[in-house]
Amino acid sequence: MARLILGGSMLITAVLASLGVAIMRVNAHQGPGDAGPPDIITVIGSVEPVLVSQTHLTTCASSEVTVSLIFPGPPRAGYNRIDEAPRLSARTVRVDAEGAVATSLDVPAEYPGAWLGYVAMEGACVTAARQQLLASVRVAVPLGTQAARDLGIDAEVGSVVVIPAEAVATYPIMVDDPEKGPYKHFAPVRLVDAAGNVCAEARDPSVDAAGDIVVVVPDGACGEVASLVVGPRSVTLVDKAILRAGYAVGMPITWPPPSSGGPLPPAVGSGAPTAADRAESGDWWIAAAFVVAVVVGTAALADARWRH
């Protein structure tokens, strides 16, 4: 029996290690801006273009590629959010012999339908997927404009942080959690400045017609970048909130692992998000728990047969 348990433990370790490698690859594909330069802020209606500069594109060296802005729509059945999203401000450019490319893309004149997007590169040399995501993009909308009011944002001064509805929907809720509404797990919302002080708080944050959480921050209260802490369990999100006076700026959601005080994994049948959404939000420990359950169950069955 001891040998069986030892073998099961070794198998768990090996499987979890392989899962870790797979998850790192998924995260690198889904959020290239997380580990690289800061997210690009795209101010809707601005005449200032989005500057794109990328190196180490060795597989596309001396090749023509198309660079564009992609803003994935809300998740829905049978819809690939990135592959099927419109390509905005597309431009064909040539990658130089050293694998570097530099260009600029026009900013959309109107809200593109999502608060978060990507700079994407496509072409015959891009073979790992239909596109290579070069950078993450956060949309910024000027406060007090008709565009902001159309989006349900009434604030005209200060800064506004927008947490998209699809990001809220990825909150992992346990089966035995009495609170099934994901929005309840975002109340309150606190912003913490670089010195570690709570600089703004929304005990009951506003929700617009699209389901986005809208947090108004007093002008100059938190600096330019702040940590976001959500819910009664005080979960600190991995992504930082970018604050711009006079603008509403979208914010992505990346959940911290449970060992760091992040959300607990949901059980089967909890109404958890789809597998693709879990991969995007870092909800990988559900798969790990499943592997552990399978290995332990197999060990118990084998022991019972041996005793019989």
GROMACS .gro file of C-alpha atoms in nm:
model
  308
    1MET     CA    1   0.000   0.000   0.000
    2ALA     CA    2   0.284   0.240   0.083
    3ARG     CA    3   0.431   0.180  -0.262
    4LEU     CA    4   0.092   0.248  -0.416
    5ILE     CA    5   0.054   0.577  -0.230
    6LEU     CA    6   0.411   0.675  -0.321
    7GLY     CA    7   0.343   0.597  -0.685
    8GLY     CA    8   0.022   0.798  -0.675
    9SER     CA    9   0.204   1.093  -0.521
   10MET     CA   10   0.470   1.080  -0.790
   11LEU     CA   11   0.201   1.070  -1.057
   12ILE     CA   12   0.023   1.370  -0.904
   13THR     CA   13   0.350   1.564  -0.896
   14ALA     CA   14   0.425   1.482  -1.257
   15VAL     CA   15   0.075   1.570  -1.380
   16LEU     CA   16   0.065   1.897  -1.185
   17ALA     CA   17   0.406   1.990  -1.322
   18SER     CA   18   0.285   1.933  -1.677
   19LEU     CA   19  -0.030   2.132  -1.598
   20GLY     CA   20   0.187   2.419  -1.480
   21VAL     CA   21   0.376   2.425  -1.807
   22ALA     CA   22   0.051   2.417  -2.006
   23ILE     CA   23  -0.104   2.697  -1.802
   24MET     CA   24   0.201   2.919  -1.845
   25ARG     CA   25   0.173   2.873  -2.220
   26VAL     CA   26  -0.199   2.958  -2.220
   27ASN     CA   27  -0.143   3.270  -2.010
   28ALA     CA   28   0.142   3.379  -2.234
   29HIS     CA   29  -0.087   3.349  -2.537
   30GLN     CA   30  -0.393   3.510  -2.381
   31GLY     CA   31  -0.224   3.800  -2.207
   32PRO     CA   32   0.107   3.893  -2.365
   33GLY     CA   33   0.099   4.235  -2.202
   34ASP     CA   34   0.096   4.085  -1.850
   35ALA     CA   35   0.460   3.979  -1.855
   36GLY     CA   36   0.589   4.245  -2.091
   37PRO     CA   37   0.546   4.621  -2.122
   38PRO     CA   38   0.249   4.801  -1.960
   39ASP     CA   39  -0.090   4.775  -2.129
   40ILE     CA   40  -0.157   5.025  -2.408
   41ILE     CA   41  -0.421   5.286  -2.322
   42THR     CA   42  -0.639   5.367  -2.623
   43VAL     CA   43  -0.837   5.690  -2.584
   44ILE     CA   44  -1.147   5.662  -2.800
   45GLY     CA   45  -1.168   5.941  -3.056
   46SER     CA   46  -0.808   6.050  -3.004
   47VAL     CA   47  -0.600   6.166  -3.297
   48GLU     CA   48  -0.293   6.013  -3.135
   49PRO     CA   49  -0.233   5.672  -3.296
   50VAL     CA   50  -0.147   5.348  -3.118
   51LEU     CA   51   0.227   5.298  -3.157
   52VAL     CA   52   0.331   4.937  -3.212
   53SER     CA   53   0.693   4.827  -3.169
   54GLN     CA   54   0.794   4.463  -3.131
   55THR     CA   55   1.119   4.267  -3.154
   56HIS     CA   56   1.224   3.899  -3.147
   57LEU     CA   57   0.965   3.799  -3.409
   58THR     CA   58   1.215   3.556  -3.558
   59THR     CA   59   0.960   3.329  -3.725
   60CYS     CA   60   0.827   3.627  -3.922
   61ALA     CA   61   1.161   3.787  -4.010
   62SER     CA   62   1.155   3.939  -4.361
   63SER     CA   63   0.783   3.856  -4.396
   64GLU     CA   64   0.474   4.066  -4.451
   65VAL     CA   65   0.218   4.064  -4.170
   66THR     CA   66  -0.108   4.241  -4.089
   67VAL     CA   67  -0.129   4.426  -3.758
   68SER     CA   68  -0.467   4.531  -3.619
   69LEU     CA   69  -0.668   4.603  -3.307
   70ILE     CA   70  -0.897   4.328  -3.179
   71PHE     CA   71  -1.167   4.384  -2.916
   72PRO     CA   72  -1.331   4.048  -2.835
   73GLY     CA   73  -1.705   4.051  -2.777
   74PRO     CA   74  -1.888   3.890  -2.482
   75PRO     CA   75  -1.861   3.510  -2.453
   76ARG     CA   76  -2.136   3.315  -2.624
   77ALA     CA   77  -2.184   2.961  -2.748
   78GLY     CA   78  -2.013   2.879  -3.078
   79TYR     CA   79  -1.826   3.209  -3.091
   80ASN     CA   80  -1.448   3.237  -3.085
   81ARG     CA   81  -1.399   3.574  -2.919
   82ILE     CA   82  -1.061   3.648  -3.080
   83ASP     CA   83  -1.077   3.468  -3.415
   84GLU     CA   84  -1.419   3.610  -3.506
   85ALA     CA   85  -1.380   3.962  -3.365
   86PRO     CA   86  -1.355   4.247  -3.619
   87ARG     CA   87  -1.006   4.365  -3.716
   88LEU     CA   88  -0.985   4.742  -3.665
   89SER     CA   89  -0.731   4.982  -3.814
   90ALA     CA   90  -0.557   4.693  -3.994
   91ARG     CA   91  -0.225   4.770  -4.160
   92THR     CA   92   0.008   4.548  -4.363
   93VAL     CA   93   0.376   4.592  -4.276
   94ARG     CA   94   0.703   4.405  -4.324
   95VAL     CA   95   0.900   4.254  -4.037
   96ASP     CA   96   1.270   4.330  -4.085
   97ALA     CA   97   1.546   4.071  -4.113
   98GLU     CA   98   1.614   4.088  -3.738
   99GLY     CA   99   1.250   4.014  -3.648
  100ALA     CA  100   1.149   4.368  -3.554
  101VAL     CA  101   0.840   4.558  -3.661
  102ALA     CA  102   0.725   4.913  -3.595
  103THR     CA  103   0.403   5.078  -3.709
  104SER     CA  104   0.106   5.280  -3.588
  105LEU     CA  105  -0.266   5.210  -3.584
  106ASP     CA  106  -0.553   5.458  -3.590
  107VAL     CA  107  -0.762   5.476  -3.274
  108PRO     CA  108  -1.130   5.380  -3.319
  109ALA     CA  109  -1.353   5.687  -3.340
  110GLU     CA  110  -1.625   5.516  -3.134
  111TYR     CA  111  -1.636   5.268  -2.847
  112PRO     CA  112  -1.534   4.935  -3.008
  113GLY     CA  113  -1.778   4.721  -2.811
  114ALA     CA  114  -1.539   4.609  -2.537
  115TRP     CA  115  -1.320   4.771  -2.272
  116LEU     CA  116  -1.030   4.534  -2.333
  117GLY     CA  117  -0.853   4.425  -2.648
  118TYR     CA  118  -0.525   4.334  -2.814
  119VAL     CA  119  -0.279   4.443  -3.077
  120ALA     CA  120  -0.267   4.135  -3.300
  121MET     CA  121  -0.034   4.025  -3.579
  122GLU     CA  122  -0.148   3.783  -3.850
  123GLY     CA  123   0.013   3.635  -4.157
  124ALA     CA  124   0.144   3.319  -4.321
  125CYS     CA  125   0.441   3.315  -4.083
  126VAL     CA  126   0.214   3.302  -3.775
  127THR     CA  127   0.154   2.931  -3.736
  128ALA     CA  128   0.097   2.860  -3.364
  129ALA     CA  129  -0.248   3.026  -3.385
  130ARG     CA  130  -0.440   3.240  -3.629
  131GLN     CA  131  -0.287   3.547  -3.467
  132GLN     CA  132  -0.003   3.646  -3.238
  133LEU     CA  133  -0.108   3.887  -2.965
  134LEU     CA  134   0.159   4.155  -2.933
  135ALA     CA  135   0.013   4.368  -2.653
  136SER     CA  136  -0.293   4.415  -2.435
  137VAL     CA  137  -0.508   4.723  -2.485
  138ARG     CA  138  -0.731   4.904  -2.235
  139VAL     CA  139  -0.997   5.137  -2.369
  140ALA     CA  140  -1.028   5.485  -2.218
  141VAL     CA  141  -1.339   5.701  -2.266
  142PRO     CA  142  -1.340   6.074  -2.177
  143LEU     CA  143  -1.578   6.156  -1.890
  144GLY     CA  144  -1.862   6.396  -1.955
  145THR     CA  145  -1.891   6.301  -2.322
  146GLN     CA  146  -2.192   6.150  -2.492
  147ALA     CA  147  -1.991   5.831  -2.543
  148ALA     CA  148  -1.944   5.799  -2.165
  149ARG     CA  149  -2.310   5.870  -2.094
  150ASP     CA  150  -2.416   5.614  -2.355
  151LEU     CA  151  -2.207   5.358  -2.164
  152GLY     CA  152  -2.386   5.442  -1.838
  153ILE     CA  153  -2.103   5.647  -1.688
  154ASP     CA  154  -2.239   5.970  -1.540
  155ALA     CA  155  -1.927   6.089  -1.356
  156GLU     CA  156  -1.770   6.399  -1.506
  157VAL     CA  157  -1.469   6.449  -1.276
  158GLY     CA  158  -1.212   6.225  -1.113
  159SER     CA  159  -1.113   5.886  -1.253
  160VAL     CA  160  -1.329   5.583  -1.328
  161VAL     CA  161  -1.229   5.216  -1.319
  162VAL     CA  162  -1.447   4.984  -1.529
  163ILE     CA  163  -1.451   4.610  -1.454
  164PRO     CA  164  -1.615   4.441  -1.756
  165ALA     CA  165  -1.918   4.220  -1.697
  166GLU     CA  166  -1.751   3.915  -1.852
  167ALA     CA  167  -1.465   3.950  -1.603
  168VAL     CA  168  -1.710   3.958  -1.312
  169ALA     CA  169  -1.875   3.643  -1.446
  170THR     CA  170  -1.551   3.444  -1.406
  171TYR     CA  171  -1.560   3.471  -1.025
  172PRO     CA  172  -1.536   3.108  -0.905
  173ILE     CA  173  -1.827   3.037  -0.668
  174MET     CA  174  -1.827   2.728  -0.446
  175VAL     CA  175  -2.130   2.495  -0.446
  176ASP     CA  176  -2.176   2.548  -0.071
  177ASP     CA  177  -2.133   2.925  -0.095
  178PRO     CA  178  -2.467   3.078   0.011
  179GLU     CA  179  -2.399   3.381  -0.208
  180LYS     CA  180  -2.441   3.279  -0.572
  181GLY     CA  181  -2.437   3.626  -0.722
  182PRO     CA  182  -2.086   3.709  -0.852
  183TYR     CA  183  -2.143   4.083  -0.808
  184LYS     CA  184  -2.181   4.037  -0.432
  185HIS     CA  185  -1.821   3.911  -0.429
  186PHE     CA  186  -1.709   4.250  -0.565
  187ALA     CA  187  -1.865   4.455  -0.287
  188PRO     CA  188  -1.689   4.648  -0.156
  189VAL     CA  189  -1.422   4.755  -0.404
  190ARG     CA  190  -1.113   4.919  -0.254
  191LEU     CA  191  -0.818   5.082  -0.427
  192VAL     CA  192  -0.478   5.073  -0.258
  193ASP     CA  193  -0.208   5.322  -0.357
  194ALA     CA  194   0.165   5.256  -0.399
  195ALA     CA  195   0.224   5.322  -0.028
  196GLY     CA  196  -0.027   5.051   0.070
  197ASN     CA  197  -0.301   5.289   0.185
  198VAL     CA  198  -0.668   5.252   0.094
  199CYS     CA  199  -0.717   5.562  -0.118
  200ALA     CA  200  -1.070   5.500  -0.248
  201GLU     CA  201  -1.358   5.269  -0.163
  202ALA     CA  202  -1.696   5.182  -0.311
  203ARG     CA  203  -1.900   4.980  -0.063
  204ASP     CA  204  -2.176   4.926  -0.317
  205PRO     CA  205  -2.019   4.988  -0.659
  206SER     CA  206  -2.242   5.097  -0.946
  207VAL     CA  207  -2.330   4.858  -1.228
  208ASP     CA  208  -2.413   4.994  -1.573
  209ALA     CA  209  -2.671   4.857  -1.816
  210ALA     CA  210  -2.413   4.621  -1.972
  211GLY     CA  211  -2.328   4.471  -1.632
  212ASP     CA  212  -1.991   4.642  -1.600
  213ILE     CA  213  -1.885   4.752  -1.251
  214VAL     CA  214  -1.812   5.126  -1.247
  215VAL     CA  215  -1.594   5.263  -0.965
  216VAL     CA  216  -1.551   5.640  -0.938
  217VAL     CA  217  -1.224   5.758  -0.779
  218PRO     CA  218  -1.187   6.116  -0.651
  219ASP     CA  219  -0.946   6.323  -0.857
  220GLY     CA  220  -0.585   6.261  -0.750
  221ALA     CA  221  -0.680   6.024  -0.466
  222CYS     CA  222  -0.472   5.725  -0.570
  223GLY     CA  223  -0.202   5.834  -0.813
  224GLU     CA  224  -0.188   5.678  -1.158
  225VAL     CA  225  -0.178   5.307  -1.072
  226ALA     CA  226  -0.345   5.130  -0.779
  227SER     CA  227  -0.408   4.777  -0.658
  228LEU     CA  228  -0.771   4.667  -0.661
  229VAL     CA  229  -0.907   4.472  -0.364
  230VAL     CA  230  -1.254   4.322  -0.403
  231GLY     CA  231  -1.517   4.163  -0.183
  232PRO     CA  232  -1.555   4.082   0.185
  233ARG     CA  233  -1.268   3.834   0.156
  234SER     CA  234  -1.043   4.120   0.042
  235VAL     CA  235  -0.903   3.949  -0.268
  236THR     CA  236  -0.623   4.153  -0.425
  237LEU     CA  237  -0.639   4.123  -0.803
  238VAL     CA  238  -0.323   4.056  -1.003
  239ASP     CA  239  -0.383   4.333  -1.258
  240LYS     CA  240  -0.341   4.696  -1.155
  241ALA     CA  241  -0.603   4.964  -1.204
  242ILE     CA  242  -0.477   5.242  -1.431
  243LEU     CA  243  -0.623   5.579  -1.332
  244ARG     CA  244  -0.644   5.877  -1.565
  245ALA     CA  245  -0.803   6.200  -1.450
  246GLY     CA  246  -1.106   6.271  -1.665
  247TYR     CA  247  -1.129   5.924  -1.815
  248ALA     CA  248  -1.297   5.588  -1.761
  249VAL     CA  249  -1.046   5.307  -1.820
  250GLY     CA  250  -1.119   4.937  -1.854
  251MET     CA  251  -0.948   4.685  -1.627
  252PRO     CA  252  -0.880   4.315  -1.687
  253ILE     CA  253  -0.930   4.055  -1.415
  254THR     CA  254  -0.667   3.793  -1.332
  255TRP     CA  255  -0.744   3.597  -1.018
  256PRO     CA  256  -0.455   3.518  -0.783
  257PRO     CA  257  -0.396   3.150  -0.695
  258PRO     CA  258  -0.589   3.027  -0.387
  259SER     CA  259  -0.267   2.988  -0.185
  260SER     CA  260  -0.230   3.366  -0.190
  261GLY     CA  261  -0.575   3.432  -0.050
  262GLY     CA  262  -0.748   3.436  -0.387
  263PRO     CA  263  -1.092   3.292  -0.464
  264LEU     CA  264  -1.154   2.928  -0.380
  265PRO     CA  265  -1.213   2.692  -0.674
  266PRO     CA  266  -1.576   2.611  -0.760
  267ALA     CA  267  -1.703   2.254  -0.740
  268VAL     CA  268  -1.870   2.071  -1.029
  269GLY     CA  269  -2.217   2.202  -1.103
  270SER     CA  270  -2.159   2.542  -0.944
  271GLY     CA  271  -2.233   2.740  -1.257
  272ALA     CA  272  -1.861   2.803  -1.303
  273PRO     CA  273  -1.739   2.964  -1.626
  274THR     CA  274  -1.650   2.761  -1.933
  275ALA     CA  275  -1.309   2.600  -1.976
  276ALA     CA  276  -1.191   2.878  -2.206
  277ASP     CA  277  -1.291   3.147  -1.958
  278ARG     CA  278  -1.120   2.959  -1.674
  279ALA     CA  279  -0.799   2.944  -1.877
  280GLU     CA  280  -0.812   3.320  -1.933
  281SER     CA  281  -0.875   3.395  -1.566
  282GLY     CA  282  -0.608   3.158  -1.429
  283ASP     CA  283  -0.866   2.920  -1.276
  284TRP     CA  284  -0.637   2.622  -1.337
  285TRP     CA  285  -0.650   2.460  -0.993
  286ILE     CA  286  -0.989   2.300  -1.076
  287ALA     CA  287  -0.810   2.068  -1.319
  288ALA     CA  288  -0.546   1.996  -1.055
  289ALA     CA  289  -0.814   1.901  -0.800
  290PHE     CA  290  -0.974   1.668  -1.054
  291VAL     CA  291  -0.641   1.493  -1.117
  292VAL     CA  292  -0.587   1.446  -0.743
  293ALA     CA  293  -0.935   1.297  -0.703
  294VAL     CA  294  -0.880   1.050  -0.989
  295VAL     CA  295  -0.542   0.935  -0.855
  296VAL     CA  296  -0.665   0.891  -0.497
  297GLY     CA  297  -0.975   0.704  -0.613
  298THR     CA  298  -0.764   0.470  -0.827
  299ALA     CA  299  -0.532   0.401  -0.535
  300ALA     CA  300  -0.823   0.318  -0.304
  301LEU     CA  301  -0.979   0.082  -0.560
  302ALA     CA  302  -0.650  -0.100  -0.616
  303ASP     CA  303  -0.599  -0.140  -0.239
  304ALA     CA  304  -0.949  -0.284  -0.198
  305ARG     CA  305  -0.887  -0.541  -0.473
  306TRP     CA  306  -0.551  -0.635  -0.319
  307ARG     CA  307  -0.707  -0.696   0.023
  308HIS     CA  308  -0.986  -0.902  -0.134
   0.00000   0.00000   0.00000
